[in-house]
Coordinates of C-alpha atoms in Angstrom, one line a residue:
Chain A
X17 CA 31.3 -42.8 16.9
X18 CA 32.2 -39.6 18.7
X19 CA 30.7 -38.5 22.0
X20 CA 28.8 -35.7 20.3
X21 CA 27.4 -38.0 17.6
X22 CA 26.0 -40.2 20.3
X23 CA 23.8 -37.3 21.5
X24 CA 22.1 -37.1 18.1
X25 CA 21.1 -40.8 17.8
X26 CA 17.4 -41.3 17.7
X27 CA 15.8 -43.5 20.5
X28 CA 15.4 -46.4 18.1
X29 CA 18.9 -46.1 16.8
X30 CA 20.3 -45.9 20.4
X31 CA 18.2 -49.0 21.4
X32 CA 19.5 -50.9 18.3
X33 CA 23.1 -49.9 19.2
X34 CA 22.7 -51.0 22.8
X35 CA 21.1 -54.3 21.7
X36 CA 24.1 -54.9 19.4
X37 CA 26.4 -54.1 22.4
X38 CA 28.0 -51.2 20.3
X39 CA 27.2 -48.6 23.0
X40 CA 26.2 -48.7 26.6
X41 CA 23.6 -46.7 28.5
X42 CA 26.5 -45.3 30.6
X43 CA 28.2 -44.0 27.4
X44 CA 24.9 -42.4 26.1
X45 CA 24.3 -40.8 29.5
X46 CA 27.8 -39.5 29.9
X47 CA 27.6 -38.0 26.4
X48 CA 24.4 -36.3 27.0
X49 CA 25.5 -34.9 30.4
X50 CA 28.6 -33.6 28.8
X51 CA 26.5 -31.8 26.2
X52 CA 24.2 -30.4 28.9
X53 CA 27.3 -29.0 30.7
X54 CA 28.6 -27.5 27.4
X55 CA 25.4 -26.0 26.1
X56 CA 22.7 -25.6 28.7
X57 CA 24.1 -22.4 30.1
X58 CA 23.1 -20.9 26.8
X59 CA 19.9 -22.8 26.1
X60 CA 18.5 -23.2 29.7
X61 CA 16.3 -26.1 28.8
X62 CA 16.7 -27.7 32.3
X63 CA 15.6 -26.5 35.7
X64 CA 17.1 -29.6 37.4
X65 CA 19.8 -31.9 36.0
X66 CA 20.2 -35.2 37.9
X67 CA 23.7 -36.0 36.8
X68 CA 24.7 -38.4 39.6
X69 CA 21.4 -40.2 39.6
X70 CA 21.4 -40.5 35.8
X71 CA 24.8 -42.2 35.9
X72 CA 23.6 -44.6 38.6
X73 CA 20.4 -45.4 36.6
X74 CA 22.6 -45.9 33.5
X75 CA 24.9 -48.3 35.3
X76 CA 21.8 -50.2 36.6
X77 CA 20.4 -50.4 33.0
X78 CA 23.6 -51.8 31.6
X79 CA 23.7 -54.4 34.4
X80 CA 20.1 -55.4 33.6
X81 CA 21.0 -55.7 29.9
X82 CA 24.1 -57.8 30.7
X83 CA 21.7 -60.1 32.6
X84 CA 19.7 -60.6 29.5
X85 CA 16.9 -58.1 30.3
X86 CA 15.5 -55.7 27.7
X87 CA 12.8 -53.0 27.8
X88 CA 11.1 -50.6 25.5
X89 CA 13.4 -47.8 26.7
X90 CA 16.1 -49.7 28.6
X91 CA 19.0 -47.3 29.0
X92 CA 17.5 -44.3 27.1
X93 CA 18.0 -40.9 28.8
X94 CA 14.9 -38.7 28.8
X95 CA 13.8 -35.4 30.3
X96 CA 10.6 -34.6 32.0
X97 CA 8.7 -31.3 32.0
X98 CA 8.6 -29.8 35.4
X99 CA 4.8 -29.9 35.7
X100 CA 5.0 -33.8 36.0
X101 CA 5.6 -35.2 39.4
X102 CA 8.8 -37.1 40.1
X103 CA 9.2 -38.8 43.4
X104 CA 12.0 -37.2 45.5
X105 CA 12.9 -34.8 42.7
X106 CA 11.8 -31.1 42.8
X107 CA 8.8 -30.4 40.7
X108 CA 8.3 -26.6 40.6
X109 CA 5.9 -26.0 37.7
X110 CA 8.1 -23.0 36.9
X111 CA 6.5 -21.3 39.9
X112 CA 7.8 -19.7 43.0
X113 CA 4.8 -21.2 44.9
X114 CA 6.2 -24.7 44.3
X115 CA 9.9 -23.7 44.3
X116 CA 10.7 -26.2 47.1
X117 CA 8.0 -28.9 46.4
X118 CA 9.3 -32.5 46.3
X119 CA 6.5 -34.9 45.3
X120 CA 6.1 -38.0 47.4
X121 CA 5.1 -40.0 44.3
X122 CA 5.8 -40.4 40.6
X123 CA 3.3 -39.5 38.0
X124 CA 1.9 -42.6 36.3
X125 CA 3.6 -41.6 33.0
X126 CA 7.0 -41.3 34.8
X127 CA 6.5 -44.6 36.6
X128 CA 5.8 -46.3 33.2
X129 CA 9.0 -44.7 31.7
X130 CA 11.0 -46.1 34.6
X131 CA 9.4 -49.5 34.3
X132 CA 10.4 -49.5 30.6
X133 CA 14.0 -48.8 31.7
X134 CA 14.3 -45.1 30.8
X135 CA 16.8 -42.9 32.6
X136 CA 15.4 -39.7 34.0
X137 CA 18.0 -37.0 33.2
X138 CA 16.3 -34.0 34.7
X139 CA 13.3 -31.6 34.8
X140 CA 12.7 -29.1 32.0
X141 CA 11.6 -25.5 32.1
X142 CA 8.0 -24.5 31.5
X143 CA 5.8 -21.5 31.5
X144 CA 4.5 -21.2 35.1
X145 CA 1.9 -24.0 35.5
X146 CA 2.1 -24.6 31.7
X147 CA 0.4 -21.2 31.1
X148 CA 2.1 -19.6 28.1
X149 CA 3.4 -20.1 24.6
X150 CA 7.0 -19.0 24.9
X151 CA 8.4 -20.4 28.2
X152 CA 9.0 -16.8 29.2
X153 CA 6.5 -17.0 32.0
X154 CA 8.7 -19.4 34.0
X155 CA 9.5 -17.8 37.3
X156 CA 13.1 -19.0 37.1
X157 CA 14.8 -18.7 33.7
X158 CA 13.9 -18.1 30.1
X159 CA 14.7 -20.9 27.7
X160 CA 16.3 -20.0 24.4
X161 CA 15.5 -21.6 21.0
X162 CA 18.5 -23.7 20.0
X163 CA 18.2 -22.5 16.4
X164 CA 18.6 -18.8 17.5
X165 CA 19.2 -18.0 21.1
X166 CA 17.5 -14.6 20.8
X167 CA 14.2 -16.3 20.1
X168 CA 11.7 -18.3 22.2
X169 CA 11.4 -22.1 22.0
X170 CA 7.7 -21.8 22.1
X171 CA 5.7 -23.1 25.1
X172 CA 4.7 -24.2 27.5
X173 CA 6.8 -27.3 27.0
X174 CA 9.7 -25.1 25.8
X175 CA 12.3 -26.7 28.0
X176 CA 11.5 -30.2 26.8
X177 CA 11.4 -29.1 23.1
X178 CA 14.7 -27.2 23.4
X179 CA 16.4 -30.1 25.2
X180 CA 15.4 -32.6 22.4
X181 CA 16.3 -30.1 19.7
X182 CA 19.7 -29.3 21.3
X183 CA 20.7 -32.9 21.6
X184 CA 20.6 -32.8 25.4
X185 CA 17.8 -35.4 25.8
X186 CA 16.9 -38.4 23.5
X187 CA 13.3 -37.6 24.1
X188 CA 11.1 -35.8 26.6
X189 CA 7.7 -35.7 28.1
X190 CA 5.6 -32.5 27.8
X191 CA 2.0 -31.6 28.5
X192 CA -0.5 -30.1 26.1
X193 CA -3.5 -28.1 27.2
X194 CA -3.9 -25.9 24.1
X195 CA -0.8 -26.7 22.0
X196 CA 1.9 -26.8 24.6
X197 CA 3.6 -29.9 23.1
X198 CA 3.0 -29.2 19.3
X199 CA 3.8 -25.5 19.2
X200 CA 7.2 -25.7 20.9
X201 CA 8.0 -28.9 18.8
X202 CA 7.2 -26.9 15.6
X203 CA 9.3 -23.9 16.7
X204 CA 12.3 -26.1 17.7
X205 CA 12.1 -28.3 14.6
X206 CA 11.2 -31.6 16.3
X207 CA 8.2 -34.0 16.6
X208 CA 5.6 -33.4 19.2
X209 CA 2.5 -35.6 19.8
X210 CA -0.6 -34.7 21.7
X211 CA -2.5 -38.0 22.4
X212 CA -6.2 -38.3 22.6
X213 CA -7.7 -37.0 25.8
X214 CA -7.7 -39.9 28.2
X215 CA -5.1 -41.9 26.3
X216 CA -2.3 -41.1 28.9
X217 CA -3.0 -41.0 32.6
X218 CA -3.0 -37.5 34.1
X219 CA -2.2 -38.8 37.5
X220 CA 0.8 -36.8 38.8
X221 CA 0.4 -34.1 36.0
X222 CA -0.1 -30.9 38.0
X223 CA -3.6 -29.8 36.9
X224 CA -4.1 -26.8 34.6
X225 CA -7.3 -27.3 32.5
X226 CA -8.6 -30.7 33.6
X227 CA -10.8 -31.3 30.6
X228 CA -8.0 -30.5 28.2
X229 CA -4.6 -31.6 29.7
X230 CA -2.7 -34.5 28.2
X231 CA 0.9 -35.7 28.6
X232 CA 2.7 -36.6 25.4
X233 CA 6.2 -37.2 23.9
X234 CA 8.6 -34.7 22.2
X235 CA 11.2 -36.5 20.0
X236 CA 13.5 -36.1 17.0
X237 CA 11.5 -38.5 14.8
X238 CA 8.1 -40.0 14.5
X239 CA 9.2 -43.5 15.3
X240 CA 10.6 -42.3 18.6
X241 CA 7.2 -40.6 19.4
X242 CA 5.5 -44.0 18.7
X243 CA 7.9 -45.8 21.0
X244 CA 7.3 -43.3 23.9
X245 CA 3.6 -43.2 23.4
X246 CA 3.4 -47.0 23.6
X247 CA 5.1 -46.9 27.0
X248 CA 3.1 -44.1 28.6
X249 CA -0.4 -44.9 27.1
X250 CA -3.0 -47.0 28.8
X251 CA -5.7 -47.2 31.4
X252 CA -4.9 -46.1 35.0
X253 CA -7.3 -46.5 37.9
X254 CA -5.7 -43.5 39.5
X255 CA -7.1 -41.2 36.7
X256 CA -10.9 -41.5 36.4
X257 CA -10.7 -39.9 32.9
X258 CA -8.2 -42.3 31.5
X259 CA -9.6 -44.5 28.7
X260 CA -9.9 -48.2 29.2
X261 CA -9.0 -48.9 25.5
X262 CA -6.3 -51.4 24.4
X263 CA -2.9 -49.8 23.5
X264 CA -2.0 -50.8 19.9
X265 CA 1.6 -51.6 18.9
X266 CA 2.2 -48.1 17.4
X267 CA 5.7 -49.0 16.0
X268 CA 4.4 -52.0 14.2
X269 CA 1.7 -49.8 12.6
X270 CA 4.4 -47.5 11.3
X271 CA 6.4 -50.2 9.7
X272 CA 3.5 -52.2 8.3
X273 CA 1.2 -49.7 6.7
X274 CA 0.3 -48.4 3.3
X275 CA 2.0 -45.1 4.1
X276 CA 0.1 -42.1 2.7
X277 CA -1.6 -44.1 -0.2
X278 CA -5.3 -43.8 0.0
X279 CA -5.5 -41.4 2.9
X280 CA -7.9 -38.5 2.6
X281 CA -6.3 -35.4 4.1
X282 CA -8.5 -32.4 4.8
X283 CA -7.1 -28.9 4.5
X284 CA -9.4 -26.5 6.3
X285 CA -9.7 -23.2 4.4
X286 CA -10.1 -21.3 7.7
X287 CA -6.6 -22.2 8.8
X288 CA -4.9 -20.4 5.9
X289 CA -5.6 -16.9 7.1
X290 CA -4.3 -13.4 6.9
X291 CA -1.5 -13.0 9.5
X292 CA 0.1 -16.3 8.7
X293 CA 3.8 -15.8 7.7
X294 CA 4.4 -16.4 4.0
X295 CA 7.3 -18.7 4.8
X296 CA 5.2 -20.9 7.0
X297 CA 2.4 -21.1 4.4
X298 CA 4.9 -21.9 1.7
X299 CA 6.5 -24.7 3.7
X300 CA 3.1 -26.2 4.6
X301 CA 1.7 -26.0 1.0
X302 CA 4.9 -27.8 -0.2
X303 CA 4.3 -30.5 2.4
X304 CA 0.7 -31.0 1.2
X305 CA 2.1 -31.5 -2.3
X306 CA 4.6 -34.0 -1.0
X307 CA 1.8 -36.0 0.6
X308 CA -0.3 -35.8 -2.6
X309 CA 2.6 -37.1 -4.6
X310 CA 2.9 -40.0 -2.2
X311 CA -0.7 -41.0 -2.9
X312 CA -2.8 -39.0 -0.4
X313 CA -5.9 -37.3 -1.6
X314 CA -5.9 -33.6 -0.5
X315 CA -9.5 -32.3 0.0
X316 CA -10.5 -28.8 1.1
X317 CA -12.8 -28.8 4.1
X318 CA -14.5 -26.1 6.1
X319 CA -14.3 -25.7 9.9
X320 CA -16.4 -22.6 10.4
X321 CA -15.9 -22.4 14.2
X322 CA -12.2 -21.9 13.8
X323 CA -12.3 -18.2 14.5
X324 CA -14.1 -18.8 17.8
X325 CA -11.6 -21.5 19.0
X326 CA -9.3 -19.0 20.9
X327 CA -12.1 -17.3 22.9
X328 CA -13.7 -20.7 23.7
X329 CA -10.4 -22.1 24.8
X330 CA -9.3 -19.1 27.0
X331 CA -12.7 -19.0 28.8
X332 CA -12.8 -22.7 29.5
X333 CA -9.1 -23.3 30.3
X334 CA -8.9 -20.3 32.6
X335 CA -12.1 -21.2 34.4
X336 CA -10.7 -24.7 35.0
X337 CA -7.3 -23.3 36.0
X338 CA -8.8 -20.8 38.5
X339 CA -10.6 -23.7 40.1
X340 CA -7.5 -26.0 40.1
X341 CA -5.2 -23.4 41.4
X342 CA -7.4 -22.7 44.4
X343 CA -5.4 -25.6 46.1
X344 CA -2.3 -23.3 46.5
X345 CA -3.3 -21.9 49.8
X346 CA -0.1 -22.3 51.8
X347 CA -1.6 -25.0 54.1
X348 CA -0.5 -28.4 52.8
X349 CA 2.4 -27.8 50.5
X350 CA 4.2 -25.0 48.7
X351 CA 5.0 -21.5 49.7
X352 CA 3.3 -20.0 52.8
X353 CA 3.6 -16.2 53.4
X354 CA 2.0 -15.5 56.7
X355 CA -0.6 -12.8 57.1
X356 CA -1.7 -11.5 60.5
X357 CA -4.8 -13.7 60.2
X358 CA -5.4 -17.0 58.4
X359 CA -7.5 -15.5 55.6
X360 CA -4.7 -12.9 54.9
X361 CA -2.3 -15.8 54.6
X362 CA -4.2 -17.0 51.5
X363 CA -3.9 -13.5 49.9
X364 CA -0.3 -13.0 50.8
X365 CA 0.8 -16.5 49.8
X366 CA -0.9 -16.3 46.4
X367 CA 0.3 -12.7 45.8
X368 CA 3.9 -13.6 46.3
X369 CA 3.8 -17.2 44.9
X370 CA 2.1 -16.6 41.5
X371 CA 3.6 -14.7 38.5
X372 CA 1.7 -12.3 36.2
X373 CA 0.3 -14.7 33.7
X374 CA -1.0 -17.1 36.3
X375 CA -2.7 -14.2 38.2
X376 CA -4.2 -13.0 34.9
X377 CA -5.7 -16.4 34.1
X378 CA -7.0 -16.9 37.7
X379 CA -8.7 -13.5 37.4
X380 CA -10.1 -14.2 33.9
X381 CA -11.3 -17.7 35.0
X382 CA -12.8 -16.5 38.2
X383 CA -14.6 -13.8 36.3
X384 CA -16.0 -16.3 33.8
X385 CA -17.3 -18.5 36.7
X386 CA -18.6 -15.7 38.9
X387 CA -22.3 -15.0 39.7
X388 CA -23.9 -13.0 36.9
X389 CA -21.3 -13.9 34.3
X390 CA -21.3 -17.7 34.4
X391 CA -24.0 -18.0 31.7
X392 CA -22.6 -15.3 29.5
X393 CA -19.1 -16.6 29.5
X394 CA -18.4 -20.1 30.8
X395 CA -21.7 -21.7 29.8
X396 CA -21.6 -19.9 26.4
X397 CA -18.1 -21.2 25.8
X398 CA -19.1 -24.8 26.7
X399 CA -22.0 -24.6 24.2
X400 CA -19.7 -23.2 21.6
X401 CA -17.3 -26.0 22.3
X402 CA -20.1 -28.4 21.3
X403 CA -20.5 -26.6 18.0
X404 CA -16.8 -26.7 17.4
X405 CA -16.8 -30.5 18.1
X406 CA -19.6 -30.9 15.5
X407 CA -17.4 -29.1 13.0
X408 CA -14.8 -31.8 13.3
X409 CA -17.4 -34.6 13.4
X410 CA -18.7 -33.4 10.0
X411 CA -15.1 -33.2 8.7
X412 CA -14.4 -36.8 9.7
X413 CA -17.2 -38.0 7.4
X414 CA -15.2 -36.6 4.5
X415 CA -11.5 -37.1 5.5
X416 CA -9.2 -39.3 7.5
X417 CA -6.9 -36.6 8.8
X418 CA -6.7 -32.8 8.8
X419 CA -3.5 -31.0 7.9
X420 CA -2.6 -27.4 8.7
X421 CA 0.3 -25.3 10.1
X422 CA 1.1 -25.9 13.8
X423 CA 1.9 -22.2 14.4
X424 CA 1.2 -19.1 12.2
X425 CA 4.7 -18.0 12.7
X426 CA 8.2 -19.3 13.2
X427 CA 9.9 -18.7 16.6
X428 CA 9.4 -15.1 17.7
X429 CA 11.9 -12.9 19.5
X430 CA 12.1 -13.1 23.3
X431 CA 10.2 -10.2 24.8
X432 CA 8.1 -9.6 21.7
X433 CA 4.8 -10.8 23.1
X434 CA 5.4 -11.1 26.8
X435 CA 3.5 -7.9 27.8
X436 CA 0.7 -8.4 25.3
X437 CA -1.4 -11.3 26.5
X438 CA -3.9 -11.3 23.7
X439 CA -1.1 -11.5 21.1
X440 CA 0.4 -14.4 23.0
X441 CA -2.9 -16.2 23.1
X442 CA -3.4 -15.8 19.4
X443 CA -0.2 -17.7 18.8
X444 CA -2.2 -20.8 19.8
X445 CA -4.8 -20.2 17.0
X446 CA -4.1 -23.5 15.2
X447 CA -3.6 -25.8 18.2
X448 CA -6.4 -25.2 20.7
X449 CA -9.3 -26.8 18.7
X450 CA -7.7 -30.2 19.0
X451 CA -7.8 -30.1 22.8
X452 CA -11.4 -28.7 22.9
X453 CA -12.5 -31.6 20.7
X454 CA -10.5 -34.3 22.5
X455 CA -8.7 -35.4 19.4
X456 CA -5.0 -36.4 18.8
X457 CA -2.5 -34.5 16.8
X458 CA 1.2 -34.3 15.9
X459 CA 3.6 -31.7 14.7
X460 CA 6.4 -32.8 12.3
X461 CA 9.2 -30.7 10.8
X462 CA 8.2 -29.6 7.3
X463 CA 10.8 -27.0 6.3
X464 CA 12.4 -23.7 7.3
X465 CA 11.6 -20.0 6.9
X466 CA 14.3 -17.5 7.4
X467 CA 16.5 -20.2 8.9
X468 CA 13.9 -21.2 11.5
X469 CA 11.9 -24.5 11.6
X470 CA 8.3 -24.8 10.5
X471 CA 5.9 -27.5 11.8
X472 CA 3.2 -29.3 9.9
X473 CA 0.3 -30.3 12.1
X474 CA -1.8 -33.4 11.5
X475 CA -5.0 -34.1 13.4
X476 CA -7.0 -37.3 13.7
X477 CA -10.2 -38.4 15.4
X478 CA -10.0 -39.7 19.0
X479 CA -7.9 -42.9 19.4
X480 CA -6.7 -42.8 15.8
X481 CA -3.1 -42.4 16.8
X482 CA -2.1 -45.3 14.5
X483 CA -3.5 -43.5 11.5
X484 CA -1.9 -40.2 12.7
X485 CA 1.6 -41.8 13.2
X486 CA 1.3 -43.7 9.9
X487 CA 0.8 -40.5 7.9
X488 CA 3.4 -38.5 9.9
X489 CA 6.0 -41.3 9.5
X490 CA 5.4 -41.8 5.8
X491 CA 5.7 -38.0 5.2
X492 CA 8.9 -37.8 7.3
X493 CA 10.5 -40.7 5.4
X494 CA 10.2 -38.7 2.2
X495 CA 11.9 -35.6 3.6
X496 CA 15.1 -34.6 5.3
X497 CA 13.8 -31.9 7.6
X498 CA 13.9 -33.9 10.8
X499 CA 17.6 -34.6 10.2
X500 CA 18.6 -30.9 10.4
X501 CA 20.5 -30.0 13.5
X502 CA 21.0 -26.5 15.0
X503 CA 24.4 -25.1 15.6
X504 CA 24.1 -23.4 18.9
X505 CA 25.6 -20.0 18.5
X506 CA 24.8 -17.0 20.6
X507 CA 23.5 -14.3 18.3
X508 CA 22.0 -12.1 21.0
Chain B
X15 CA -18.5 -4.3 26.4
X16 CA -17.5 -1.5 28.7
X17 CA -14.2 -1.5 30.5
X18 CA -14.2 -3.3 33.9
X19 CA -14.4 -1.1 36.9
X20 CA -11.8 -1.1 39.6
X21 CA -14.4 -2.4 42.0
X22 CA -15.1 -5.4 39.7
X23 CA -11.4 -6.1 39.6
X24 CA -11.2 -6.0 43.4
X25 CA -14.3 -8.2 43.7
X26 CA -12.8 -10.9 41.4
X27 CA -9.4 -10.8 43.2
X28 CA -11.3 -11.2 46.5
X29 CA -13.2 -14.2 45.2
X30 CA -9.9 -15.7 44.0
X31 CA -8.2 -14.9 47.4
X32 CA -5.5 -13.2 45.3
X33 CA -3.6 -10.2 46.7
X34 CA -2.9 -7.6 44.0
X35 CA -0.9 -4.4 44.1
X36 CA -2.6 -1.2 42.9
X37 CA -0.5 -1.4 39.7
X38 CA -1.5 -5.0 39.1
X39 CA -5.2 -4.0 39.5
X40 CA -4.9 -1.2 36.9
X41 CA -2.9 -3.5 34.5
X42 CA -5.5 -6.4 34.8
X43 CA -8.3 -3.9 34.5
X44 CA -7.0 -3.0 31.0
X45 CA -5.9 -6.4 29.9
X46 CA -9.0 -8.3 31.2
X47 CA -11.2 -5.8 29.5
X48 CA -9.4 -6.3 26.2
X49 CA -9.6 -10.1 26.5
X50 CA -13.3 -10.1 27.5
X51 CA -14.0 -7.8 24.6
X52 CA -12.4 -10.2 22.3
X53 CA -14.3 -13.1 23.9
X54 CA -17.6 -11.3 23.3
X55 CA -17.5 -12.4 19.7
X56 CA -18.9 -15.7 21.0
X57 CA -22.3 -13.8 21.1
X58 CA -22.3 -14.1 17.3
X59 CA -23.0 -17.8 17.7
X60 CA -26.5 -19.2 18.1
X61 CA -26.3 -21.6 21.0
X62 CA -30.0 -21.9 21.6
X63 CA -30.7 -25.5 22.8
X64 CA -27.1 -26.5 22.4
X65 CA -25.9 -28.9 25.1
X66 CA -22.7 -27.7 26.8
X67 CA -19.6 -29.9 26.4
X68 CA -18.1 -30.5 29.9
X69 CA -15.8 -33.3 28.8
X70 CA -14.4 -34.4 25.5
X71 CA -15.1 -38.0 26.5
X72 CA -18.5 -39.7 26.7
X73 CA -17.8 -40.6 30.4
X74 CA -20.2 -41.3 33.1
X75 CA -19.3 -41.8 36.8
X76 CA -16.4 -44.2 37.1
X77 CA -16.8 -46.7 39.9
X78 CA -14.5 -49.2 41.6
X79 CA -14.9 -51.9 44.1
X80 CA -15.0 -50.7 47.7
X81 CA -11.7 -52.2 48.7
X82 CA -9.0 -50.8 51.0
X83 CA -5.8 -50.0 49.2
X84 CA -2.5 -48.6 50.4
X85 CA -2.4 -44.8 49.8
X86 CA 0.0 -42.1 50.7
X87 CA 1.4 -42.4 54.2
X88 CA 0.8 -39.6 56.7
X89 CA 4.5 -38.8 56.7
X90 CA 4.6 -38.5 52.9
X91 CA 1.5 -36.4 52.9
X92 CA 3.0 -34.0 55.5
X93 CA 6.5 -34.0 53.9
X94 CA 5.9 -30.7 52.0
X95 CA 3.8 -29.0 54.8
X96 CA 4.9 -25.4 55.5
X97 CA 4.1 -26.2 59.2
X98 CA 3.1 -29.5 60.8
X99 CA 2.6 -30.8 64.3
X100 CA 1.5 -34.1 65.7
X101 CA 0.8 -35.6 62.3
X102 CA -1.3 -32.7 61.2
X103 CA -1.1 -29.5 59.1
X104 CA -0.6 -26.5 61.4
X105 CA -2.3 -23.2 60.6
X106 CA -3.1 -20.0 62.5
X107 CA -6.1 -19.9 64.8
X108 CA -9.2 -19.4 62.7
X109 CA -11.8 -19.6 65.6
X110 CA -11.2 -17.8 68.9

């Protein structure tokens, strides 16, 4: 097998090959580092590449395997979104305010990856504090879509999605507050899973919207997502909102299930709206037919609150963000820009440290929480959130899963929406409801439109990841979309 | 809803301890007005007597036993401090 072929192995194929002693962790790591060196100047998926450390981790993994050890991810090189803390490794959140921040601890999800034997390759680019849908709001670099370098990879986990799609990581962690795993996965032609709120510990995930944030995997196939989820899921006393529910054997569920047979899949009529690209709708309609042919029952459902999901989301998430980001005051960590008095230091530090989208969201959230507007905006949005949850609770009485497009469009051109915040927010129209209702969801590749990937989103009730993965896997096994690879050519 | 006034923008920026240039104030005045105008469609919803959702989980207070555990060391906690002295964060004088 050639070096470049090694980079395209799935996680489960790479594990099988290592268990058969056909390849070593060191060879996998060297192959992927070579590919990073060859392509990442064009893609810019990474903010930090840990070449030396990755080779050391790989050598240690091979030694452990030679000693008879194994692990769910022993010797697998993975990437981590740069909003997730890594001990001793810069964690910038794509922000000038944390440019030199080096966490003194690992996030629980990272610690669990390490315990399972994964090799941390580096930290991936993100919209500043995970606020954005294109990765263009990173303070450091704009990540390109591996399928067309003139287009965005989606966001905010755009660096993680681009790395997995470009063959420069075997899998990656992202975070999803309103679609930030699923939307970039769709736009880059890979799998992205947003677990149920509370399924994965948020300890060490830099807070954005605390009632919405979840860490989850980005991978090249559904089985790999199941493997990663099994490693990072589970109760953590360090996160009071983490669920104390048993973690099922997700991979076992994939391999021993009835597939799509007998599943009732709801298609919300409100999700097939004007403004959706024709190529996206066609690919998703075809996917629904494929699932019906495989034995699923396709049922039209109604989610009337859909048109209100974006305003609910942007009021609640910015209110939570404005409160969370109050901690960046130049006192304990991060940038400090001195003013002539202490209170001026706060204003100067935050003026210089935050970029335009973060400032905009702090302003919007502060407004929604301020005296005189709290009831009209924040409380109203929380009440509407209850109505939106009831929409889904009604749907779950009729169907087992809901299916829809992940994004109304394929990857858009860099620069197209960056100065029009409302247009950027509307690109999250199909993903935010899931976070508001605390459910789980996945985006899987379901075709191409004008040469660019389209994602199918499946949603399931809280903690029904086994059902979600079962359907996604069964669909994936009947198609070839997840096997398509981009040829990285600069068309700018 | 009417466009935000410059005074409102300045008031919000002050609450958020966020320094803004004159250009940023004007830009945010326009953009926030447009976003809030869009958000006003929530007023079409009847939310009378609807409980607000504060968490997607049915969580109550989470308790643990009152036992001493090892936390972050002082040195680790200070390792990213912009300025520190004698094991503490150092800031400008705030009380004369």
